[in-house]
Amino acid sequence: MYRFTYFDDQIKSMLSDRNAFWDAELVQELSPVLETLKQCGEVEGASCGRKPGVTELVYELRGRSFQITYSVDVARKEIRFYEFKQMSHSIDWRTALEQDLHSGEEQPVYIPQIGDPYKFIRTVELIYCGINTPKDLGIAFGSGAKKDKDLARRGDYLGRPVIEIGLASRYQVEKQSASIYVLTERGQRIAQSNDLETRERLLAEALLGFYPIQMIIEETTYGDNALTKELIQEIISLVTLGDCGGSTVPRRASSLRALVNWVARYAGIPMRRGGDDGFQLYIPYIYGR
């Protein structure tokens, strides 16, 4: 098994503190790569070359969401990381942030308990295919609940967020107790697209219209605050009007942070991030594909 070392503390923090710096796509794509490197010292697809100031051969591996640069010392069983860059995409995030999906009324905002954006895309797909009640969504996402109300609650964990970000609305069918989800025009565009990148871009634009995410970006990109657990919980308290108490607050804060991590990385939004060593100004790298 190989030991990981790092060129500096910044690289170490970005690769080690996954809660602070990673999103769902990075976790899914990069985690198995790092595990393979730790076990084998090599991974398929890496290119080899030289880097100024480094005597050893340097390897570069590029995925859909990341690029890492590292060297391998076989004798010492050591892998040293020199760069970790996160890929972003071409999206006009400043214009997207100007959306006003939050009505001027003083009413609490629902904070998702799900932080994986691809589950939102899947939810939109299912609604489009007619799986459009909270109970049906709960079943489709594998809930093991036995009672209908518990299945419906599980399904609403996904249905409610897509309503909040403007991808669906709730419709009460006459003479039926259960409501159904109906896709908005933007939700239909996501469901009807056969291209994953188009779906991701539309979802990112929708998330950038979500009031809590707008507030977080305002504080961490235009303001002087870092993306910390404390800041997120403070914003949750503000937008929910204090109506988000109990044991779900840490989970909601974690989910909101994961969504912010994803949309910031995807759109290339510069953001101050909190870590074990304080905070830094992190700017994602943008590459053409």
mmCIF file of C-alpha atoms in Angstrom, residues 14-252:
data_model
loop_
_atom_site.group_PDB
_atom_site.id
_atom_site.type_symbol
_atom_site.label_atom_id
_atom_site.label_comp_id
_atom_site.label_asym_id
_atom_site.label_seq_id
_atom_site.Cartn_x
_atom_site.Cartn_y
_atom_site.Cartn_z
ATOM 1 C CA MET A 14 -8.246 19.990 -0.964
ATOM 2 C CA LEU A 15 -7.617 16.256 -1.350
ATOM 3 C CA SER A 16 -8.232 15.290 2.278
ATOM 4 C CA ASP A 17 -11.142 17.462 3.438
ATOM 5 C CA ARG A 18 -13.842 16.082 1.188
ATOM 6 C CA ASN A 19 -16.712 17.737 3.036
ATOM 7 C CA ALA A 20 -15.204 21.161 2.412
ATOM 8 C CA PHE A 21 -13.941 20.790 -1.153
ATOM 9 C CA TRP A 22 -15.644 17.887 -2.907
ATOM 10 C CA ASP A 23 -19.062 17.404 -4.480
ATOM 11 C CA ALA A 24 -21.019 14.267 -5.383
ATOM 12 C CA GLU A 25 -19.516 13.947 -8.868
ATOM 13 C CA LEU A 26 -15.964 14.299 -7.555
ATOM 14 C CA VAL A 27 -16.595 11.692 -4.875
ATOM 15 C CA GLN A 28 -17.932 9.228 -7.419
ATOM 16 C CA GLU A 29 -15.174 9.780 -9.985
ATOM 17 C CA LEU A 30 -12.066 10.537 -7.924
ATOM 18 C CA SER A 31 -12.492 8.278 -4.871
ATOM 19 C CA PRO A 32 -11.876 4.999 -6.760
ATOM 20 C CA VAL A 33 -8.887 6.590 -8.521
ATOM 21 C CA LEU A 34 -7.248 7.509 -5.217
ATOM 22 C CA GLU A 35 -8.021 4.082 -3.793
ATOM 23 C CA THR A 36 -6.387 2.406 -6.807
ATOM 24 C CA LEU A 37 -3.324 4.633 -6.447
ATOM 25 C CA LYS A 38 -3.079 3.808 -2.759
ATOM 26 C CA GLN A 39 -3.301 0.085 -3.418
ATOM 27 C CA CYS A 40 -1.297 -0.243 -6.645
ATOM 28 C CA GLY A 41 0.742 2.941 -7.134
ATOM 29 C CA GLU A 42 -0.566 3.332 -10.670
ATOM 30 C CA VAL A 43 -3.822 3.920 -12.485
ATOM 31 C CA GLU A 44 -4.874 3.451 -16.079
ATOM 32 C CA GLY A 45 -4.986 6.529 -18.300
ATOM 33 C CA ALA A 46 -2.301 8.669 -16.636
ATOM 34 C CA SER A 47 0.207 10.434 -18.889
ATOM 35 C CA CYS A 48 3.870 10.771 -17.932
ATOM 36 C CA GLY A 49 6.268 13.707 -18.260
ATOM 37 C CA ARG A 50 8.496 16.215 -16.510
ATOM 38 C CA LYS A 51 7.658 19.101 -14.192
ATOM 39 C CA PRO A 52 10.050 22.004 -13.460
ATOM 40 C CA GLY A 53 11.650 21.606 -10.049
ATOM 41 C CA VAL A 54 10.732 17.923 -9.713
ATOM 42 C CA THR A 55 13.439 15.318 -10.344
ATOM 43 C CA GLU A 56 11.078 12.333 -10.603
ATOM 44 C CA LEU A 57 8.787 11.547 -13.482
ATOM 45 C CA VAL A 58 5.426 13.220 -12.979
ATOM 46 C CA TYR A 59 2.081 11.687 -13.876
ATOM 47 C CA GLU A 60 -1.024 13.601 -14.882
ATOM 48 C CA LEU A 61 -4.506 12.121 -14.825
ATOM 49 C CA ARG A 62 -7.535 13.996 -16.068
ATOM 50 C CA GLY A 63 -11.121 12.979 -15.466
ATOM 51 C CA ARG A 64 -14.399 14.626 -16.221
ATOM 52 C CA SER A 65 -14.394 16.602 -12.972
ATOM 53 C CA PHE A 66 -10.717 16.738 -11.941
ATOM 54 C CA GLN A 67 -7.060 16.799 -12.913
ATOM 55 C CA ILE A 68 -4.319 15.545 -10.582
ATOM 56 C CA THR A 69 -0.539 15.700 -10.957
ATOM 57 C CA TYR A 70 1.639 13.368 -8.889
ATOM 58 C CA SER A 71 4.894 11.419 -8.712
ATOM 59 C CA VAL A 72 5.431 7.830 -7.608
ATOM 60 C CA ASP A 73 8.365 6.590 -5.518
ATOM 61 C CA VAL A 74 8.125 2.808 -5.825
ATOM 62 C CA ALA A 75 11.025 2.103 -3.459
ATOM 63 C CA ARG A 76 9.531 4.195 -0.647
ATOM 64 C CA LYS A 77 5.933 3.273 -1.504
ATOM 65 C CA GLU A 78 5.049 6.958 -1.662
ATOM 66 C CA ILE A 79 2.849 9.051 -3.953
ATOM 67 C CA ARG A 80 3.331 12.820 -3.840
ATOM 68 C CA PHE A 81 0.587 15.105 -5.154
ATOM 69 C CA TYR A 82 1.585 18.416 -6.755
ATOM 70 C CA GLU A 83 -1.688 19.678 -8.217
ATOM 71 C CA PHE A 84 -5.393 19.059 -7.809
ATOM 72 C CA LYS A 85 -7.586 21.010 -10.205
ATOM 73 C CA GLN A 86 -11.346 20.798 -10.429
ATOM 74 C CA MET A 87 -12.979 21.085 -13.836
ATOM 75 C CA SER A 88 -15.705 23.613 -14.464
ATOM 76 C CA HIS A 89 -17.951 24.287 -17.432
ATOM 77 C CA SER A 90 -18.941 27.265 -19.518
ATOM 78 C CA ILE A 91 -21.937 28.826 -17.790
ATOM 79 C CA ASP A 92 -22.938 32.443 -17.226
ATOM 80 C CA TRP A 93 -23.239 32.082 -13.472
ATOM 81 C CA ARG A 94 -23.443 35.822 -12.800
ATOM 82 C CA THR A 95 -26.596 36.121 -14.912
ATOM 83 C CA ALA A 96 -28.015 32.932 -13.391
ATOM 84 C CA LEU A 97 -27.548 34.422 -9.927
ATOM 85 C CA GLU A 98 -29.844 37.306 -10.884
ATOM 86 C CA GLN A 99 -32.860 34.985 -11.024
ATOM 87 C CA ASP A 100 -35.498 35.791 -8.435
ATOM 88 C CA LEU A 101 -37.254 32.545 -7.571
ATOM 89 C CA HIS A 102 -37.793 33.724 -4.009
ATOM 90 C CA SER A 103 -41.064 35.599 -3.604
ATOM 91 C CA GLY A 104 -40.990 38.746 -1.554
ATOM 92 C CA GLU A 105 -43.331 37.203 0.998
ATOM 93 C CA GLU A 106 -41.968 36.339 4.413
ATOM 94 C CA GLN A 107 -42.256 32.578 4.249
ATOM 95 C CA PRO A 108 -39.740 29.887 5.180
ATOM 96 C CA VAL A 109 -37.616 28.267 2.482
ATOM 97 C CA TYR A 110 -37.374 24.479 2.396
ATOM 98 C CA ILE A 111 -33.786 23.241 2.793
ATOM 99 C CA PRO A 112 -33.102 19.913 1.025
ATOM 100 C CA GLN A 113 -31.964 16.861 2.937
ATOM 101 C CA ILE A 114 -30.418 15.472 -0.262
ATOM 102 C CA GLY A 115 -27.081 16.855 -1.472
ATOM 103 C CA ASP A 116 -26.596 14.797 -4.634
ATOM 104 C CA PRO A 117 -27.615 16.892 -7.678
ATOM 105 C CA TYR A 118 -27.903 13.801 -9.865
ATOM 106 C CA LYS A 119 -30.755 12.559 -7.699
ATOM 107 C CA PHE A 120 -32.598 15.755 -8.615
ATOM 108 C CA ILE A 121 -32.038 15.008 -12.304
ATOM 109 C CA ARG A 122 -33.306 11.475 -11.731
ATOM 110 C CA THR A 123 -36.352 12.848 -9.899
ATOM 111 C CA VAL A 124 -37.190 15.051 -12.881
ATOM 112 C CA GLU A 125 -36.832 12.051 -15.211
ATOM 113 C CA LEU A 126 -39.184 9.975 -13.068
ATOM 114 C CA ILE A 127 -41.819 12.707 -12.872
ATOM 115 C CA TYR A 128 -41.654 13.060 -16.646
ATOM 116 C CA CYS A 129 -42.264 9.308 -16.968
ATOM 117 C CA GLY A 130 -45.372 9.489 -14.793
ATOM 118 C CA ILE A 131 -43.883 8.518 -11.432
ATOM 119 C CA ASN A 132 -45.216 11.738 -10.007
ATOM 120 C CA THR A 133 -46.586 11.222 -6.494
ATOM 121 C CA PRO A 134 -44.540 11.401 -3.291
ATOM 122 C CA LYS A 135 -45.285 7.746 -2.560
ATOM 123 C CA ASP A 136 -44.259 6.598 -6.047
ATOM 124 C CA LEU A 137 -41.002 8.562 -5.820
ATOM 125 C CA GLY A 138 -40.283 6.997 -2.442
ATOM 126 C CA ILE A 139 -40.711 3.535 -3.939
ATOM 127 C CA ALA A 140 -38.659 4.413 -7.042
ATOM 128 C CA PHE A 141 -35.739 5.556 -4.892
ATOM 129 C CA GLY A 142 -35.740 2.307 -2.953
ATOM 130 C CA SER A 143 -37.333 3.284 0.335
ATOM 131 C CA GLY A 144 -37.923 0.278 2.537
ATOM 132 C CA ALA A 145 -40.755 1.956 4.439
ATOM 133 C CA LYS A 146 -43.902 -0.122 4.924
ATOM 134 C CA LYS A 147 -46.493 2.594 5.470
ATOM 135 C CA ASP A 148 -47.759 4.819 2.671
ATOM 136 C CA LYS A 149 -47.157 7.997 4.673
ATOM 137 C CA ASP A 150 -43.524 7.039 5.254
ATOM 138 C CA LEU A 151 -43.017 6.229 1.574
ATOM 139 C CA ALA A 152 -44.556 9.591 0.686
ATOM 140 C CA ARG A 153 -42.294 11.407 3.138
ATOM 141 C CA ARG A 154 -39.239 9.781 1.568
ATOM 142 C CA GLY A 155 -40.416 10.726 -1.900
ATOM 143 C CA ASP A 156 -41.040 14.299 -0.837
ATOM 144 C CA TYR A 157 -37.398 14.574 0.243
ATOM 145 C CA LEU A 158 -36.713 14.668 -3.512
ATOM 146 C CA GLY A 159 -39.932 16.141 -4.852
ATOM 147 C CA ARG A 160 -39.899 19.164 -2.568
ATOM 148 C CA PRO A 161 -36.404 20.383 -3.573
ATOM 149 C CA VAL A 162 -37.172 20.249 -7.307
ATOM 150 C CA ILE A 163 -40.187 22.435 -6.559
ATOM 151 C CA GLU A 164 -38.029 24.888 -4.601
ATOM 152 C CA ILE A 165 -35.558 25.298 -7.478
ATOM 153 C CA GLY A 166 -38.276 25.815 -10.060
ATOM 154 C CA LEU A 167 -38.241 22.461 -11.859
ATOM 155 C CA ALA A 168 -41.696 21.305 -10.778
ATOM 156 C CA SER A 169 -44.859 22.367 -9.012
ATOM 157 C CA ARG A 170 -47.373 20.518 -6.887
ATOM 158 C CA TYR A 171 -50.857 19.905 -8.293
ATOM 159 C CA GLN A 172 -53.861 18.621 -6.390
ATOM 160 C CA VAL A 173 -55.922 16.235 -8.506
ATOM 161 C CA GLU A 174 -59.661 16.571 -8.026
ATOM 162 C CA LYS A 175 -61.215 13.824 -5.885
ATOM 163 C CA GLN A 176 -57.786 12.398 -5.011
ATOM 164 C CA SER A 177 -56.088 12.795 -1.662
ATOM 165 C CA ALA A 178 -52.531 12.560 -3.004
ATOM 166 C CA SER A 179 -51.047 15.491 -4.904
ATOM 167 C CA ILE A 180 -48.822 15.025 -7.945
ATOM 168 C CA TYR A 181 -45.696 16.772 -9.183
ATOM 169 C CA VAL A 182 -45.908 18.560 -12.531
ATOM 170 C CA LEU A 183 -42.749 19.670 -14.334
ATOM 171 C CA THR A 184 -42.204 23.301 -15.229
ATOM 172 C CA GLU A 185 -40.832 24.273 -18.634
ATOM 173 C CA ARG A 186 -37.260 24.104 -17.305
ATOM 174 C CA GLY A 187 -37.936 20.733 -15.719
ATOM 175 C CA GLN A 188 -39.300 19.436 -19.020
ATOM 176 C CA ARG A 189 -36.186 20.646 -20.838
ATOM 177 C CA ILE A 190 -34.019 18.632 -18.446
ATOM 178 C CA ALA A 191 -36.181 15.531 -18.825
ATOM 179 C CA GLN A 192 -36.329 15.749 -22.616
ATOM 180 C CA SER A 193 -32.608 16.318 -23.139
ATOM 181 C CA ASN A 194 -30.522 13.301 -24.133
ATOM 182 C CA ASP A 195 -27.269 15.097 -23.308
ATOM 183 C CA LEU A 196 -25.978 14.847 -19.728
ATOM 184 C CA GLU A 197 -24.009 18.088 -19.942
ATOM 185 C CA THR A 198 -27.134 19.991 -21.010
ATOM 186 C CA ARG A 199 -29.028 18.498 -18.086
ATOM 187 C CA GLU A 200 -26.241 19.463 -15.702
ATOM 188 C CA ARG A 201 -26.104 23.017 -17.032
ATOM 189 C CA LEU A 202 -29.866 23.477 -16.681
ATOM 190 C CA LEU A 203 -29.760 22.089 -13.150
ATOM 191 C CA ALA A 204 -26.818 24.337 -12.240
ATOM 192 C CA GLU A 205 -28.725 27.369 -13.521
ATOM 193 C CA ALA A 206 -31.748 26.317 -11.462
ATOM 194 C CA LEU A 207 -29.650 25.873 -8.314
ATOM 195 C CA LEU A 208 -28.139 29.329 -8.839
ATOM 196 C CA GLY A 209 -31.669 30.698 -8.531
ATOM 197 C CA PHE A 210 -32.182 28.983 -5.154
ATOM 198 C CA TYR A 211 -32.241 31.731 -2.531
ATOM 199 C CA PRO A 212 -30.037 30.046 0.137
ATOM 200 C CA ILE A 213 -27.368 29.245 -2.473
ATOM 201 C CA GLN A 214 -27.532 32.815 -3.757
ATOM 202 C CA MET A 215 -26.958 34.078 -0.209
ATOM 203 C CA ILE A 216 -24.005 31.733 0.328
ATOM 204 C CA ILE A 217 -22.346 32.814 -2.924
ATOM 205 C CA GLU A 218 -23.000 36.459 -2.077
ATOM 206 C CA GLU A 219 -21.178 35.984 1.236
ATOM 207 C CA THR A 220 -18.290 33.839 -0.030
ATOM 208 C CA THR A 221 -17.654 35.251 -3.503
ATOM 209 C CA TYR A 222 -18.537 38.922 -3.176
ATOM 210 C CA GLY A 223 -18.172 39.145 0.601
ATOM 211 C CA ASP A 224 -15.399 38.288 3.029
ATOM 212 C CA ASN A 225 -16.830 35.125 4.580
ATOM 213 C CA ALA A 226 -15.616 31.569 4.025
ATOM 214 C CA LEU A 227 -17.855 28.617 3.253
ATOM 215 C CA THR A 228 -18.050 27.113 6.731
ATOM 216 C CA LYS A 229 -20.579 24.994 8.574
ATOM 217 C CA GLU A 230 -21.355 27.963 10.801
ATOM 218 C CA LEU A 231 -22.116 30.272 7.864
ATOM 219 C CA ILE A 232 -24.384 27.691 6.242
ATOM 220 C CA GLN A 233 -26.304 27.086 9.464
ATOM 221 C CA GLU A 234 -26.688 30.830 9.977
ATOM 222 C CA ILE A 235 -28.128 31.240 6.474
ATOM 223 C CA ILE A 236 -30.435 28.260 7.001
ATOM 224 C CA SER A 237 -31.765 29.907 10.147
ATOM 225 C CA LEU A 238 -32.374 33.159 8.245
ATOM 226 C CA VAL A 239 -34.136 31.713 5.198
ATOM 227 C CA THR A 240 -36.247 29.254 7.180
ATOM 228 C CA LEU A 241 -37.233 32.008 9.637
ATOM 229 C CA GLY A 242 -35.958 29.800 12.446
ATOM 230 C CA ASP A 243 -38.363 27.047 11.390
ATOM 231 C CA CYS A 244 -35.711 24.383 10.754
ATOM 232 C CA GLY A 245 -34.811 23.017 14.134
ATOM 233 C CA GLY A 246 -34.210 19.584 15.508
ATOM 234 C CA SER A 247 -31.950 16.786 14.427
ATOM 235 C CA THR A 248 -32.226 17.458 10.667
ATOM 236 C CA VAL A 249 -30.258 20.733 10.750
ATOM 237 C CA PRO A 250 -26.786 19.119 10.437
ATOM 238 C CA ARG A 251 -28.002 16.905 7.596
ATOM 239 C CA ARG A 252 -29.611 19.821 5.778
#
